[in-house]
Amino acid sequence: MPKRVLENIRAFLKGFAESFKHNSTEYLEFELRELENVFALTLMGGEFVGIPSPPTTLVIRLLPHMTRELYVMQRRAVEMDDILGELAGGMFEIT
């Protein structure tokens, strides 16, 4: 094979590997955000979905260490599109 063809193949494979690494990293970061959200929801709001909540003293002691989880949980709540909630809010004037 000519040298130029080999260089093109190597460049393509290198770009493919970089793209795969980038996508893999994005998937891991997304999974981490989701796990942090689930942890915060389980710790602070588990009783809403039927999971027994931990003792309040434990939650209060963990609260200062949960700033990132609370930020992720708040961001996820803002990003969620709750059409039923918007309809109910419009019908019953809930603000």
N, CA, C and O atoms as a DFTB+ gen file, in Angstrom:
380 C
 N C O
     1  1       0.844      -1.180       0.000
     2  2       0.000       0.000       0.000
     3  2       0.889       1.243       0.000
     4  3       1.961       1.269       0.605
     5  1       0.421       2.239      -0.678
     6  2       1.196       3.486      -0.673
     7  2       1.204       4.110       0.720
     8  3       0.298       3.891       1.524
     9  1       2.216       4.867       0.975
    10  2       2.412       5.489       2.291
    11  2       1.253       6.438       2.640
    12  3       0.834       6.510       3.795
    13  1       0.749       7.149       1.656
    14  2      -0.331       8.114       1.902
    15  2      -1.615       7.406       2.349
    16  3      -2.330       7.912       3.214
    17  1      -1.904       6.261       1.777
    18  2      -3.093       5.507       2.152
    19  2      -2.983       5.048       3.601
    20  3      -3.952       5.129       4.355
    21  1      -1.807       4.567       3.991
    22  2      -1.594       4.142       5.373
    23  2      -1.744       5.305       6.348
    24  3      -2.306       5.143       7.431
    25  1      -1.247       6.466       5.967
    26  2      -1.386       7.649       6.819
    27  2      -2.858       8.034       6.972
    28  3      -3.294       8.414       8.058
    29  1      -3.620       7.934       5.883
    30  2      -5.051       8.250       5.947
    31  2      -5.792       7.260       6.836
    32  3      -6.664       7.649       7.612
    33  1      -5.449       5.995       6.724
    34  2      -6.084       4.973       7.561
    35  2      -5.753       5.217       9.025
    36  3      -6.632       5.131       9.884
    37  1      -4.494       5.520       9.316
    38  2      -4.092       5.807      10.703
    39  2      -4.808       7.037      11.244
    40  3      -5.257       7.047      12.391
    41  1      -4.916       8.079      10.414
    42  2      -5.605       9.297      10.843
    43  2      -7.079       9.005      11.117
    44  3      -7.646       9.504      12.089
    45  1      -7.701       8.186      10.247
    46  2      -9.099       7.821      10.452
    47  2      -9.270       7.032      11.744
    48  3     -10.167       7.325      12.534
    49  1      -8.427       6.044      11.964
    50  2      -8.518       5.230      13.175
    51  2      -8.247       6.055      14.434
    52  3      -8.869       5.834      15.474
    53  1      -7.316       7.004      14.333
    54  2      -7.040       7.875      15.474
    55  2      -8.258       8.755      15.786
    56  3      -8.624       8.927      16.949
    57  1      -8.874       9.303      14.751
    58  2     -10.078      10.110      14.953
    59  2     -11.223       9.279      15.512
    60  3     -11.974       9.748      16.367
    61  1     -11.358       8.047      15.033
    62  2     -12.393       7.143      15.531
    63  2     -12.153       6.840      17.007
    64  3     -13.096       6.853      17.800
    65  1     -10.904       6.568      17.387
    66  2     -10.577       6.266      18.781
    67  2     -10.844       7.480      19.669
    68  3     -11.366       7.328      20.774
    69  1     -10.498       8.671      19.210
    70  2     -10.749       9.885      19.992
    71  2     -12.251      10.115      20.175
    72  3     -12.706      10.487      21.256
    73  1     -12.996       9.891      19.122
    74  2     -14.453      10.043      19.220
    75  2     -15.034       9.033      20.204
    76  3     -15.908       9.376      21.000
    77  1     -14.558       7.799      20.155
    78  2     -15.030       6.769      21.067
    79  2     -14.700       7.133      22.512
    80  3     -15.528       6.950      23.404
    81  1     -13.494       7.648      22.746
    82  2     -13.107       8.066      24.105
    83  2     -13.985       9.206      24.586
    84  3     -14.417       9.218      25.738
    85  1     -14.251      10.165      23.710
    86  2     -15.075      11.315      24.086
    87  2     -16.496      10.864      24.443
    88  3     -17.052      11.283      25.458
    89  1     -17.078      10.005      23.594
    90  2     -18.435       9.516      23.866
    91  2     -18.470       8.688      25.144
    92  3     -19.412       8.801      25.928
    93  1     -17.464       7.867      25.358
    94  2     -17.416       7.048      26.571
    95  2     -17.346       7.930      27.808
    96  3     -18.007       7.651      28.809
    97  1     -16.555       8.985      27.747
    98  2     -16.436       9.904      28.871
    99  2     -17.767      10.606      29.137
   100  3     -18.170      10.774      30.288
   101  1     -18.443      11.012      28.064
   102  2     -19.749      11.655      28.242
   103  2     -20.750      10.704      28.886
   104  3     -21.521      11.115      29.753
   105  1     -20.749       9.442      28.472
   106  2     -21.667       8.467      29.064
   107  2     -21.360       8.260      30.541
   108  3     -22.280       8.149      31.351
   109  1     -20.090       8.206      30.900
   110  2     -19.719       8.035      32.307
   111  2     -20.120       9.242      33.142
   112  3     -20.599       9.089      34.266
   113  1     -19.927      10.443      32.598
   114  2     -20.325      11.644      33.323
   115  2     -21.840      11.697      33.499
   116  3     -22.326      12.093      34.559
   117  1     -22.589      11.301      32.473
   118  2     -24.042      11.254      32.579
   119  2     -24.463      10.241      33.644
   120  3     -25.344      10.521      34.458
   121  1     -23.838       9.076      33.637
   122  2     -24.166       8.046      34.626
   123  2     -23.855       8.532      36.038
   124  3     -24.617       8.264      36.967
   125  1     -22.737       9.247      36.208
   126  2     -22.384       9.794      37.524
   127  2     -23.434      10.794      37.995
   128  3     -23.848      10.758      39.153
   129  1     -23.870      11.691      37.100
   130  2     -24.908      12.657      37.470
   131  2     -26.198      11.953      37.866
   132  3     -26.855      12.348      38.830
   133  1     -26.559      10.918      37.129
   134  2     -27.786      10.187      37.450
   135  2     -27.668       9.474      38.801
   136  3     -28.620       9.473      39.581
   137  1     -26.522       8.873      39.082
   138  2     -26.338       8.197      40.366
   139  2     -26.354       9.184      41.524
   140  3     -26.893       8.886      42.589
   141  1     -25.758      10.372      41.318
   142  2     -25.807      11.402      42.349
   143  2     -27.248      11.854      42.587
   144  3     -27.652      12.085      43.726
   145  1     -28.012      11.978      41.513
   146  2     -29.406      12.379      41.639
   147  2     -30.206      11.320      42.389
   148  3     -30.999      11.649      43.272
   149  1     -30.004      10.065      42.047
   150  2     -30.715       8.982      42.720
   151  2     -30.331       8.929      44.200
   152  3     -31.187       8.706      45.056
   153  1     -29.052       9.131      44.499
   154  2     -28.603       9.134      45.896
   155  2     -29.293      10.237      46.685
   156  3     -29.790      10.003      47.787
   157  1     -29.322      11.440      46.120
   158  2     -29.948      12.567      46.815
   159  2     -31.453      12.335      46.973
   160  3     -32.017      12.617      48.030
   161  1     -32.094      11.828      45.938
   162  2     -33.528      11.566      46.039
   163  2     -33.829      10.482      47.062
   164  3     -34.794      10.592      47.819
   165  1     -33.013       9.443      47.091
   166  2     -33.224       8.368      48.057
   167  2     -32.998       8.858      49.481
   168  3     -33.740       8.500      50.396
   169  1     -31.978       9.670      49.659
   170  2     -31.645      10.140      50.998
   171  2     -32.654      11.159      51.513
   172  3     -33.016      11.139      52.689
   173  1     -33.103      12.039      50.642
   174  2     -33.928      13.141      51.115
   175  2     -35.412      13.000      50.797
   176  3     -36.244      13.617      51.461
   177  1     -35.752      12.204      49.802
   178  2     -37.153      12.131      49.429
   179  2     -37.631      10.730      49.159
   180  3     -38.567      10.536      48.384
   181  1     -37.019       9.760      49.773
   182  2     -37.379       8.377      49.529
   183  2     -38.798       8.036      49.939
   184  3     -39.433       7.182      49.320
   185  1     -39.301       8.686      50.964
   186  2     -40.645       8.364      51.429
   187  2     -41.711       8.720      50.399
   188  3     -42.823       8.194      50.453
   189  1     -41.386       9.607      49.465
   190  2     -42.353       9.965      48.431
   191  2     -42.566       8.845      47.426
   192  3     -43.615       8.781      46.785
   193  1     -41.579       7.958      47.279
   194  2     -41.696       6.857      46.319
   195  2     -41.786       5.510      47.022
   196  3     -41.703       4.470      46.367
   197  1     -41.954       5.507      48.340
   198  2     -42.161       4.267      49.072
   199  2     -40.912       3.650      49.647
   200  3     -40.964       2.528      50.152
   201  1     -39.791       4.341      49.588
   202  2     -38.558       3.826      50.176
   203  2     -38.433       4.424      51.574
   204  3     -38.562       5.638      51.731
   205  1     -38.185       3.604      52.591
   206  2     -38.031       4.172      53.933
   207  2     -36.861       5.161      53.969
   208  3     -35.771       4.867      53.479
   209  1     -37.100       6.313      54.543
   210  2     -36.046       7.322      54.597
   211  2     -35.133       7.054      55.782
   212  3     -35.562       6.493      56.790
   213  1     -33.872       7.457      55.661
   214  2     -32.944       7.289      56.783
   215  2     -33.295       8.258      57.910
   216  3     -34.082       9.184      57.713
   217  1     -32.720       8.046      59.074
   218  2     -32.995       8.961      60.196
   219  2     -32.623      10.402      59.847
   220  3     -31.654      10.656      59.132
   221  1     -33.405      11.319      60.362
   222  2     -33.198      12.738      60.077
   223  2     -31.827      13.212      60.523
   224  3     -31.215      14.039      59.847
   225  1     -31.334      12.709      61.640
   226  2     -30.008      13.135      62.107
   227  2     -28.929      12.758      61.107
   228  3     -27.976      13.513      60.915
   229  1     -29.061      11.606      60.468
   230  2     -28.090      11.195      59.454
   231  2     -28.158      12.109      58.237
   232  3     -27.129      12.500      57.686
   233  1     -29.372      12.443      57.823
   234  2     -29.541      13.330      56.672
   235  2     -28.942      14.696      56.966
   236  3     -28.262      15.268      56.114
   237  1     -29.181      15.223      58.147
   238  2     -28.646      16.542      58.509
   239  2     -27.124      16.518      58.580
   240  3     -26.469      17.483      58.187
   241  1     -26.557      15.422      59.079
   242  2     -25.099      15.324      59.154
   243  2     -24.472      15.178      57.772
   244  3     -23.339      15.612      57.566
   245  1     -25.187      14.577      56.823
   246  2     -24.662      14.416      55.469
   247  2     -24.891      15.640      54.591
   248  3     -24.216      15.801      53.575
   249  1     -25.816      16.490      54.957
   250  2     -26.192      17.640      54.143
   251  2     -25.019      18.521      53.715
   252  3     -24.970      18.897      52.544
   253  1     -24.069      18.876      54.588
   254  2     -22.956      19.718      54.129
   255  2     -22.069      19.043      53.079
   256  3     -21.378      19.725      52.323
   257  1     -22.086      17.726      53.031
   258  2     -21.251      17.000      52.082
   259  2     -21.982      16.703      50.775
   260  3     -21.424      16.081      49.871
   261  1     -23.222      17.146      50.682
   262  2     -24.047      16.819      49.524
   263  2     -24.305      18.020      48.616
   264  3     -25.325      18.054      47.928
   265  1     -23.429      18.982      48.598
   266  2     -23.682      20.164      47.782
   267  2     -23.779      19.810      46.304
   268  3     -24.662      20.309      45.607
   269  1     -22.888      18.960      45.819
   270  2     -22.939      18.582      44.401
   271  2     -24.222      17.817      44.094
   272  3     -24.857      18.074      43.071
   273  1     -24.615      16.889      44.953
   274  2     -25.826      16.111      44.718
   275  2     -27.060      17.008      44.720
   276  3     -27.969      16.825      43.910
   277  1     -27.087      17.972      45.629
   278  2     -28.220      18.901      45.674
   279  2     -28.270      19.775      44.428
   280  3     -29.347      20.069      43.910
   281  1     -27.098      20.188      43.950
   282  2     -27.037      20.982      42.723
   283  2     -27.547      20.157      41.542
   284  3     -28.325      20.654      40.728
   285  1     -27.115      18.909      41.449
   286  2     -27.562      18.041      40.359
   287  2     -29.067      17.805      40.454
   288  3     -29.766      17.844      39.442
   289  1     -29.569      17.561      41.666
   290  2     -30.990      17.314      41.855
   291  2     -31.809      18.553      41.465
   292  3     -32.851      18.430      40.821
   293  1     -31.346      19.720      41.847
   294  2     -32.059      20.953      41.522
   295  2     -32.029      21.207      40.019
   296  3     -33.036      21.615      39.440
   297  1     -30.887      20.968      39.385
   298  2     -30.783      21.168      37.942
   299  2     -31.686      20.202      37.191
   300  3     -32.322      20.583      36.209
   301  1     -31.746      18.956      37.645
   302  2     -32.609      17.959      37.001
   303  2     -34.079      18.348      37.150
   304  3     -34.867      18.151      36.226
   305  1     -34.450      18.896      38.298
   306  2     -35.835      19.314      38.511
   307  2     -36.201      20.464      37.584
   308  3     -37.326      20.526      37.087
   309  1     -35.267      21.370      37.348
   310  2     -35.525      22.493      36.455
   311  2     -35.628      22.017      35.011
   312  3     -36.465      22.512      34.255
   313  1     -34.782      21.059      34.618
   314  2     -34.751      20.587      33.241
   315  2     -35.910      19.662      32.891
   316  3     -36.207      19.471      31.712
   317  1     -36.566      19.087      33.889
   318  2     -37.654      18.150      33.603
   319  2     -38.829      18.891      32.987
   320  3     -39.151      20.017      33.368
   321  1     -39.445      18.246      32.049
   322  2     -40.603      18.826      31.375
   323  2     -41.840      18.120      31.908
   324  3     -42.156      17.006      31.489
   325  1     -42.530      18.762      32.823
   326  2     -43.690      18.171      33.468
   327  2     -44.950      18.806      32.890
   328  3     -45.444      19.811      33.401
   329  1     -45.458      18.211      31.825
   330  2     -46.622      18.771      31.150
   331  2     -47.846      18.698      32.053
   332  3     -48.627      19.647      32.115
   333  1     -48.019      17.580      32.752
   334  2     -49.166      17.440      33.644
   335  2     -49.110      18.488      34.762
   336  3     -50.135      19.057      35.137
   337  1     -47.903      18.737      35.290
   338  2     -47.753      19.762      36.316
   339  2     -48.073      21.147      35.789
   340  3     -48.675      21.961      36.489
   341  1     -47.669      21.414      34.553
   342  2     -47.987      22.715      33.962
   343  2     -49.491      22.868      33.752
   344  3     -50.044      23.945      33.975
   345  1     -50.155      21.792      33.323
   346  2     -51.604      21.850      33.154
   347  2     -52.311      22.079      34.482
   348  3     -53.219      22.904      34.577
   349  1     -51.885      21.338      35.512
   350  2     -52.502      21.498      36.828
   351  2     -52.248      22.892      37.367
   352  3     -53.139      23.503      37.957
   353  1     -51.049      23.397      37.173
   354  2     -50.728      24.744      37.641
   355  2     -51.565      25.785      36.945
   356  3     -51.975      26.765      37.568
   357  1     -51.835      25.593      35.644
   358  2     -52.656      26.536      34.907
   359  2     -54.114      26.459      35.294
   360  3     -54.804      27.477      35.347
   361  1     -54.589      25.248      35.567
   362  2     -56.011      25.067      35.904
   363  2     -56.317      25.562      37.317
   364  3     -57.353      26.184      37.552
   365  1     -55.420      25.284      38.243
   366  2     -55.686      25.612      39.650
   367  2     -54.931      26.833      40.129
   368  3     -54.966      27.152      41.317
   369  1     -54.245      27.526      39.223
   370  2     -53.469      28.715      39.540
   371  2     -52.485      28.472      40.672
   372  3     -52.405      29.254      41.619
   373  1     -51.735      27.375      40.565
   374  2     -50.718      27.047      41.550
   375  2     -49.418      27.731      41.152
   376  3     -48.942      27.559      40.030
   377  1     -48.847      28.498      42.058
   378  2     -47.581      29.170      41.755
   379  2     -46.522      28.764      42.726
   380  3     -45.386      29.228      42.631
